[in-house]
Amino acid sequence: QFVSVVGGLTTKFSVNPLSIIHRLGELYNAEVYYISAPAVVDDLELKDAILGERSLQQIFQRMNDIDLTFVGIGSVGEKSTLFETGYLSPKELDNFRANGAVGEVLLYHYDLNGNILEASFHERLIGIGLERLKQIETIIGVAAGPEKVEEIVGAVRGGLINVLITDELT
């Protein structure tokens, strides 16, 4: 079984969690459970409504049984997926960078020491949450390229990953 741990993105289909998990399900002829909601919503009222949606309860419940997950290690810049898809405003991006953000995992931004930055943006995320993520036995981070070194270091220091898939150059 494959269970998505974060909502979807409405653009950049190739990096959309929904399309990735769908493809994995096809490859392994497995059941797929995904959050049919955006990864980030505009306000907490909408988030509460989505989290309370009866049709999604099975997926959120299945997140308690996950023992292995893959996460992308994202950057904090104008070429980041979150910024390019419009989920992160220019002001939010500037605030994250001003507060020392070097990367993001599951849309949670952190500094070089792996400390999660406080931000209202994080309160509006639809997904597994950091507390539950850190309880998963195997968290495989995926990132490549020399420009991702700080992101990787911060993710390791913060306990956001415990296995890394990367390339030899990185």
mmCIF file of C-alpha atoms in Angstrom, residues 63-69 132 135-139:
data_model
loop_
_atom_site.group_PDB
_atom_site.id
_atom_site.type_symbol
_atom_site.label_atom_id
_atom_site.label_comp_id
_atom_site.label_asym_id
_atom_site.label_seq_id
_atom_site.Cartn_x
_atom_site.Cartn_y
_atom_site.Cartn_z
ATOM 1 C CA MET A 63 -0.706 7.572 8.168
ATOM 2 C CA ASN A 64 -0.408 6.088 11.661
ATOM 3 C CA ASP A 65 0.723 2.773 10.149
ATOM 4 C CA ILE A 66 3.443 4.083 7.831
ATOM 5 C CA ASP A 67 6.874 2.606 8.534
ATOM 6 C CA LEU A 68 8.748 3.977 5.499
ATOM 7 C CA THR A 69 8.338 7.170 3.523
ATOM 8 C CA ARG A 132 4.094 11.956 13.174
ATOM 9 C CA GLN A 135 7.880 8.666 14.401
ATOM 10 C CA ILE A 136 8.283 6.871 11.060
ATOM 11 C CA GLU A 137 11.065 4.288 11.230
ATOM 12 C CA THR A 138 12.612 4.984 7.818
ATOM 13 C CA ILE A 139 12.454 8.452 6.272
#
